[in-house]
Amino acid sequence: MRAQAVGFVLVGLILMGGNCSRARVESMNEMNAGVELAQMKRFSEAADSLEKAAAIDPTNHQAYFNLAIVRIELRSFSAAREALERAIIAKPDTAGYHEKLGTVLMELEDWKGAVSAFESALELDPSLHKAHFKLGRCSEELEDPQSALHQYTAAIKTGPRFLPSYSALGRLYADLKYPDHAAQVLKEAFNVAMPGTEEEANIHHLLGTVFQQQRKYDEAIAEFQAALAIVPGMSDALFSLGWTYALQGNDEEAKRYLDKYVMMAGTDAPDHYLRAARDRLAELRTESP
């Protein structure tokens, strides 16, 4: 979750300058020094400079925002939240500040607070597709799937090249037992995914699970095979392919791919998947003449 939630740590750093009051000039100089330190990945020193910049001129909202970005890099999310709240007090009409606050609140698992932040961001700029996407994720955490469907759809409309929105919407439709809707969304995702990439493989896998749910086993197998053609060691696809062959009654292929899954599954593999694969393999071997 962290990689998706934070994503762009130093892109938002802002270098500013100009003729202002003496306090503002001193604050900008200190802030610029902090940004340069952050760009050298000297984050603790950067945070010190940015805190000085904000203390010199509490209206310097860029200093607070940059401080928040550095705090995110340091995984200090409570401190990042405080810095973003100060940035918003200084300049409440900046949509990006509200969106970043929502992202930090997701890290803190304050889902309701994150919803409020993303809604504020979208009031200021309805075109923020990642705010729609993250709002959808928060809605799922708050067990509001209808709102999540709405937000993922809005994310696709406002950011049609942002692939995670298609994956999330297709998966959620499948979870809610709307396989036809799920398949339609995931097929549209192929127009966005770069050919031959892991992203495309993931879409093939998701679409395969939808076909499996519909008991369209031949179509499911074709999608899982397509995923493995792109990423040969894709563990989810190996498990799904073996399981689908078992459902189809093709015991030999089921054993082949479930064996591969068990052999290749790393320490990150979910225990319940490993247990299910081993149990199914034991059943298949017992059933074999």
Short mmCIF file of C-alpha atoms in Angstrom, two decimals:
data_model
loop_
_atom_site.label_atom_id
_atom_site.label_comp_id
_atom_site.label_asym_id
_atom_site.label_seq_id
_atom_site.Cartn_x
_atom_site.Cartn_y
_atom_site.Cartn_z
CA MET A 1 0.00 0.00 0.00
CA ARG A 2 2.79 2.43 0.74
CA ALA A 3 4.18 2.58 -2.78
CA GLN A 4 0.77 3.45 -4.21
CA ALA A 5 -0.11 5.90 -1.51
CA VAL A 6 3.07 8.00 -1.50
CA GLY A 7 4.43 7.54 -4.98
CA PHE A 8 6.05 10.89 -5.86
CA VAL A 9 8.27 12.01 -3.01
CA LEU A 10 10.54 14.66 -4.49
CA VAL A 11 8.61 15.73 -7.56
CA GLY A 12 6.59 18.19 -5.50
CA LEU A 13 9.56 20.08 -4.08
CA ILE A 14 9.27 23.74 -5.01
CA LEU A 15 12.19 26.13 -5.44
CA MET A 16 11.05 29.73 -5.03
CA GLY A 17 12.64 33.14 -4.94
CA GLY A 18 11.78 36.78 -5.56
CA ASN A 19 11.70 40.24 -4.03
CA CYS A 20 9.54 40.14 -0.89
CA SER A 21 9.76 41.20 2.71
CA ARG A 22 13.01 40.50 4.50
CA ALA A 23 11.38 37.62 6.46
CA ARG A 24 10.04 36.12 3.24
CA VAL A 25 13.44 36.37 1.52
CA GLU A 26 15.19 34.72 4.47
CA SER A 27 12.50 32.04 4.60
CA MET A 28 12.85 31.36 0.86
CA ASN A 29 16.62 31.12 1.14
CA GLU A 30 16.33 28.60 3.99
CA MET A 31 13.68 26.69 2.07
CA ASN A 32 15.80 26.53 -1.08
CA ALA A 33 18.67 25.18 1.02
CA GLY A 34 16.34 22.53 2.41
CA VAL A 35 15.19 21.54 -1.08
CA GLU A 36 18.79 21.18 -2.25
CA LEU A 37 19.57 18.97 0.77
CA ALA A 38 16.52 16.84 0.02
CA GLN A 39 17.60 16.44 -3.59
CA MET A 40 20.89 15.08 -2.22
CA LYS A 41 18.79 12.72 -0.03
CA ARG A 42 20.05 14.38 3.14
CA PHE A 43 16.53 14.34 4.48
CA SER A 44 17.09 14.97 8.18
CA GLU A 45 19.15 18.09 7.42
CA ALA A 46 16.55 19.12 4.84
CA ALA A 47 13.82 18.87 7.44
CA ASP A 48 15.78 21.14 9.79
CA SER A 49 16.18 23.80 7.09
CA LEU A 50 12.54 23.61 6.07
CA GLU A 51 11.37 23.91 9.67
CA LYS A 52 13.54 27.04 10.01
CA ALA A 53 12.04 28.42 6.82
CA ALA A 54 8.52 27.96 8.17
CA ALA A 55 9.43 29.47 11.54
CA ILE A 56 10.89 32.57 9.89
CA ASP A 57 7.75 33.11 7.79
CA PRO A 58 4.68 31.11 8.89
CA THR A 59 2.84 32.24 5.73
CA ASN A 60 5.35 30.39 3.53
CA HIS A 61 3.06 27.53 2.55
CA GLN A 62 5.66 26.08 0.13
CA ALA A 63 8.01 25.54 3.07
CA TYR A 64 5.36 23.53 4.91
CA PHE A 65 4.55 21.51 1.79
CA ASN A 66 8.20 20.73 1.10
CA LEU A 67 8.65 19.79 4.75
CA ALA A 68 5.73 17.37 4.40
CA ILE A 69 7.34 15.77 1.34
CA VAL A 70 10.58 15.25 3.26
CA ARG A 71 8.66 13.85 6.25
CA ILE A 72 6.95 11.39 3.90
CA GLU A 73 10.36 10.29 2.63
CA LEU A 74 11.39 9.74 6.25
CA ARG A 75 8.17 7.75 6.84
CA SER A 76 7.17 10.26 9.53
CA PHE A 77 3.53 10.46 8.51
CA SER A 78 2.15 12.18 11.60
CA ALA A 79 4.70 14.96 11.16
CA ALA A 80 3.87 15.12 7.45
CA ARG A 81 0.19 15.49 8.27
CA GLU A 82 0.94 18.37 10.65
CA ALA A 83 3.05 20.13 8.00
CA LEU A 84 0.35 19.76 5.36
CA GLU A 85 -2.31 21.07 7.73
CA ARG A 86 -0.14 24.16 8.26
CA ALA A 87 0.31 24.54 4.49
CA ILE A 88 -3.47 24.38 4.03
CA ILE A 89 -4.04 26.99 6.74
CA ALA A 90 -1.60 29.28 4.92
CA LYS A 91 -3.09 28.59 1.47
CA PRO A 92 -6.38 26.68 1.60
CA ASP A 93 -7.19 26.95 -2.12
CA THR A 94 -4.40 24.62 -3.36
CA ALA A 95 -5.95 21.32 -4.40
CA GLY A 96 -2.62 19.49 -4.37
CA TYR A 97 -2.11 20.18 -0.67
CA HIS A 98 -5.47 18.59 0.18
CA GLU A 99 -4.73 15.59 -2.03
CA LYS A 100 -1.33 15.06 -0.44
CA LEU A 101 -2.93 15.31 3.01
CA GLY A 102 -5.41 12.62 2.00
CA THR A 103 -2.53 10.41 0.83
CA VAL A 104 -0.77 10.81 4.18
CA LEU A 105 -3.98 10.09 6.10
CA MET A 106 -4.31 6.86 4.12
CA GLU A 107 -0.89 5.86 5.40
CA LEU A 108 -2.15 6.61 8.91
CA GLU A 109 -5.30 4.56 8.15
CA ASP A 110 -7.50 7.55 8.95
CA TRP A 111 -9.92 6.67 6.17
CA LYS A 112 -12.64 9.17 7.07
CA GLY A 113 -10.10 11.97 7.37
CA ALA A 114 -8.63 10.97 4.01
CA VAL A 115 -12.09 11.04 2.42
CA SER A 116 -12.61 14.58 3.68
CA ALA A 117 -9.21 15.68 2.32
CA PHE A 118 -9.79 14.16 -1.12
CA GLU A 119 -13.28 15.66 -1.31
CA SER A 120 -11.76 19.08 -0.54
CA ALA A 121 -9.17 18.55 -3.27
CA LEU A 122 -11.84 17.60 -5.80
CA GLU A 123 -14.00 20.59 -4.89
CA LEU A 124 -11.05 22.75 -5.92
CA ASP A 125 -10.07 20.66 -8.95
CA PRO A 126 -12.51 17.94 -10.13
CA SER A 127 -9.99 16.74 -12.74
CA LEU A 128 -7.62 15.16 -10.20
CA HIS A 129 -7.97 11.54 -11.32
CA LYS A 130 -5.66 10.18 -8.61
CA ALA A 131 -7.80 11.85 -5.94
CA HIS A 132 -10.84 10.06 -7.38
CA PHE A 133 -8.87 6.78 -7.41
CA LYS A 134 -7.68 7.16 -3.81
CA LEU A 135 -11.15 8.19 -2.71
CA GLY A 136 -12.37 4.93 -4.21
CA ARG A 137 -9.82 3.01 -2.16
CA CYS A 138 -10.94 4.81 1.00
CA SER A 139 -14.57 3.99 0.19
CA GLU A 140 -13.66 0.30 -0.03
CA GLU A 141 -11.91 0.48 3.34
CA LEU A 142 -15.07 2.08 4.76
CA GLU A 143 -17.18 -0.71 3.20
CA ASP A 144 -19.00 1.59 0.80
CA PRO A 145 -18.61 -0.25 -2.52
CA GLN A 146 -21.12 1.89 -4.40
CA SER A 147 -19.11 5.04 -3.68
CA ALA A 148 -15.95 3.16 -4.65
CA LEU A 149 -17.50 2.17 -8.00
CA HIS A 150 -18.46 5.79 -8.61
CA GLN A 151 -14.99 7.12 -7.76
CA TYR A 152 -13.09 4.53 -9.83
CA THR A 153 -15.36 5.34 -12.77
CA ALA A 154 -14.69 9.05 -12.28
CA ALA A 155 -10.96 8.31 -12.11
CA ILE A 156 -11.15 6.61 -15.51
CA LYS A 157 -13.13 9.49 -17.02
CA THR A 158 -10.73 12.15 -15.73
CA GLY A 159 -7.52 10.13 -16.24
CA PRO A 160 -8.14 7.61 -19.04
CA ARG A 161 -4.44 6.64 -19.23
CA PHE A 162 -4.19 5.74 -15.52
CA LEU A 163 -4.27 1.94 -15.55
CA PRO A 164 -4.78 1.25 -11.79
CA SER A 165 -8.29 2.70 -12.02
CA TYR A 166 -9.31 0.05 -14.55
CA SER A 167 -7.81 -2.73 -12.46
CA ALA A 168 -9.56 -1.52 -9.30
CA LEU A 169 -12.92 -1.04 -11.00
CA GLY A 170 -12.77 -4.41 -12.76
CA ARG A 171 -11.73 -6.21 -9.57
CA LEU A 172 -14.49 -4.55 -7.55
CA TYR A 173 -17.16 -5.41 -10.13
CA ALA A 174 -15.94 -9.01 -9.97
CA ASP A 175 -16.03 -9.02 -6.16
CA LEU A 176 -19.60 -7.68 -6.27
CA LYS A 177 -20.61 -10.50 -8.68
CA TYR A 178 -20.96 -8.34 -11.80
CA PRO A 179 -18.63 -10.36 -14.03
CA ASP A 180 -19.90 -8.92 -17.32
CA HIS A 181 -19.16 -5.37 -16.14
CA ALA A 182 -15.79 -6.50 -14.80
CA ALA A 183 -14.83 -8.12 -18.12
CA GLN A 184 -15.84 -5.02 -20.07
CA VAL A 185 -13.71 -2.72 -17.91
CA LEU A 186 -10.69 -5.03 -17.99
CA LYS A 187 -10.88 -5.40 -21.77
CA GLU A 188 -10.80 -1.60 -22.02
CA ALA A 189 -7.66 -1.66 -19.86
CA PHE A 190 -5.74 -3.43 -22.66
CA ASN A 191 -6.00 -0.17 -24.63
CA VAL A 192 -4.04 1.53 -21.84
CA ALA A 193 -1.52 -1.11 -20.72
CA MET A 194 1.87 -1.12 -22.40
CA PRO A 195 2.21 -4.36 -24.43
CA GLY A 196 4.53 -6.96 -22.97
CA THR A 197 4.67 -5.38 -19.52
CA GLU A 198 3.82 -6.72 -16.08
CA GLU A 199 0.86 -4.33 -16.10
CA GLU A 200 -0.57 -6.13 -19.13
CA ALA A 201 0.08 -9.50 -17.46
CA ASN A 202 -1.85 -8.38 -14.39
CA ILE A 203 -4.83 -7.39 -16.56
CA HIS A 204 -4.78 -10.81 -18.25
CA HIS A 205 -4.76 -12.43 -14.81
CA LEU A 206 -7.66 -10.34 -13.51
CA LEU A 207 -9.69 -11.03 -16.64
CA GLY A 208 -8.94 -14.73 -16.26
CA THR A 209 -10.32 -14.72 -12.72
CA VAL A 210 -13.51 -13.12 -14.03
CA PHE A 211 -13.90 -15.83 -16.68
CA GLN A 212 -13.22 -18.46 -14.01
CA GLN A 213 -16.00 -16.92 -11.90
CA GLN A 214 -18.30 -17.32 -14.92
CA ARG A 215 -17.16 -20.93 -15.36
CA LYS A 216 -15.75 -20.05 -18.76
CA TYR A 217 -12.73 -22.21 -18.09
CA ASP A 218 -11.25 -22.25 -21.60
CA GLU A 219 -11.30 -18.43 -21.73
CA ALA A 220 -9.85 -18.23 -18.21
CA ILE A 221 -7.02 -20.61 -19.10
CA ALA A 222 -6.22 -18.56 -22.20
CA GLU A 223 -5.92 -15.39 -20.10
CA PHE A 224 -3.73 -17.04 -17.45
CA GLN A 225 -1.50 -18.47 -20.20
CA ALA A 226 -1.25 -15.00 -21.75
CA ALA A 227 -0.16 -13.60 -18.37
CA LEU A 228 2.51 -16.28 -18.04
CA ALA A 229 3.73 -15.68 -21.58
CA ILE A 230 4.58 -12.15 -20.48
CA VAL A 231 5.79 -12.93 -16.93
CA PRO A 232 6.70 -16.66 -16.86
CA GLY A 233 7.13 -16.82 -13.08
CA MET A 234 3.96 -14.91 -12.18
CA SER A 235 2.87 -16.80 -9.07
CA ASP A 236 -0.77 -15.64 -9.05
CA ALA A 237 -1.21 -16.82 -12.63
CA LEU A 238 0.45 -20.18 -11.89
CA PHE A 239 -1.93 -20.78 -8.99
CA SER A 240 -4.99 -19.63 -10.93
CA LEU A 241 -4.07 -21.72 -13.96
CA GLY A 242 -3.54 -24.85 -11.90
CA TRP A 243 -6.76 -24.28 -9.98
CA THR A 244 -8.76 -23.72 -13.18
CA TYR A 245 -7.39 -26.90 -14.74
CA ALA A 246 -8.53 -28.73 -11.59
CA LEU A 247 -12.01 -27.23 -11.92
CA GLN A 248 -12.05 -28.30 -15.56
CA GLY A 249 -11.08 -31.85 -14.61
CA ASN A 250 -7.66 -31.76 -16.27
CA ASP A 251 -5.79 -33.32 -13.36
CA GLU A 252 -2.40 -33.63 -15.05
CA GLU A 253 -2.20 -29.95 -16.00
CA ALA A 254 -3.60 -28.99 -12.60
CA LYS A 255 -0.81 -30.88 -10.84
CA ARG A 256 1.78 -29.44 -13.22
CA TYR A 257 0.93 -25.81 -12.54
CA LEU A 258 0.12 -26.16 -8.85
CA ASP A 259 3.47 -27.90 -8.39
CA LYS A 260 5.15 -24.98 -10.17
CA TYR A 261 3.31 -22.52 -7.93
CA VAL A 262 4.37 -24.30 -4.72
CA MET A 263 7.94 -24.57 -5.97
CA MET A 264 8.22 -20.93 -7.07
CA ALA A 265 6.14 -19.26 -4.36
CA GLY A 266 8.38 -17.11 -2.21
CA THR A 267 8.12 -16.02 1.38
CA ASP A 268 5.60 -13.33 0.39
CA ALA A 269 3.09 -15.90 -0.90
CA PRO A 270 -0.14 -15.87 1.15
CA ASP A 271 -0.32 -18.85 3.51
CA HIS A 272 -3.89 -19.67 2.53
CA TYR A 273 -2.93 -19.92 -1.15
CA LEU A 274 -0.01 -22.22 -0.40
CA ARG A 275 -2.17 -24.33 1.87
CA ALA A 276 -4.94 -24.54 -0.75
CA ALA A 277 -2.45 -25.52 -3.48
CA ARG A 278 -0.88 -28.25 -1.32
CA ASP A 279 -4.26 -29.59 -0.22
CA ARG A 280 -5.50 -29.70 -3.83
CA LEU A 281 -2.32 -31.43 -4.96
CA ALA A 282 -2.77 -34.06 -2.22
CA GLU A 283 -6.36 -34.65 -3.35
CA LEU A 284 -5.32 -34.94 -7.00
CA ARG A 285 -2.59 -37.46 -6.18
CA THR A 286 -5.00 -39.47 -4.04
CA GLU A 287 -7.53 -39.51 -6.87
CA SER A 288 -4.93 -40.60 -9.47
CA PRO A 289 -5.02 -44.32 -10.34
#
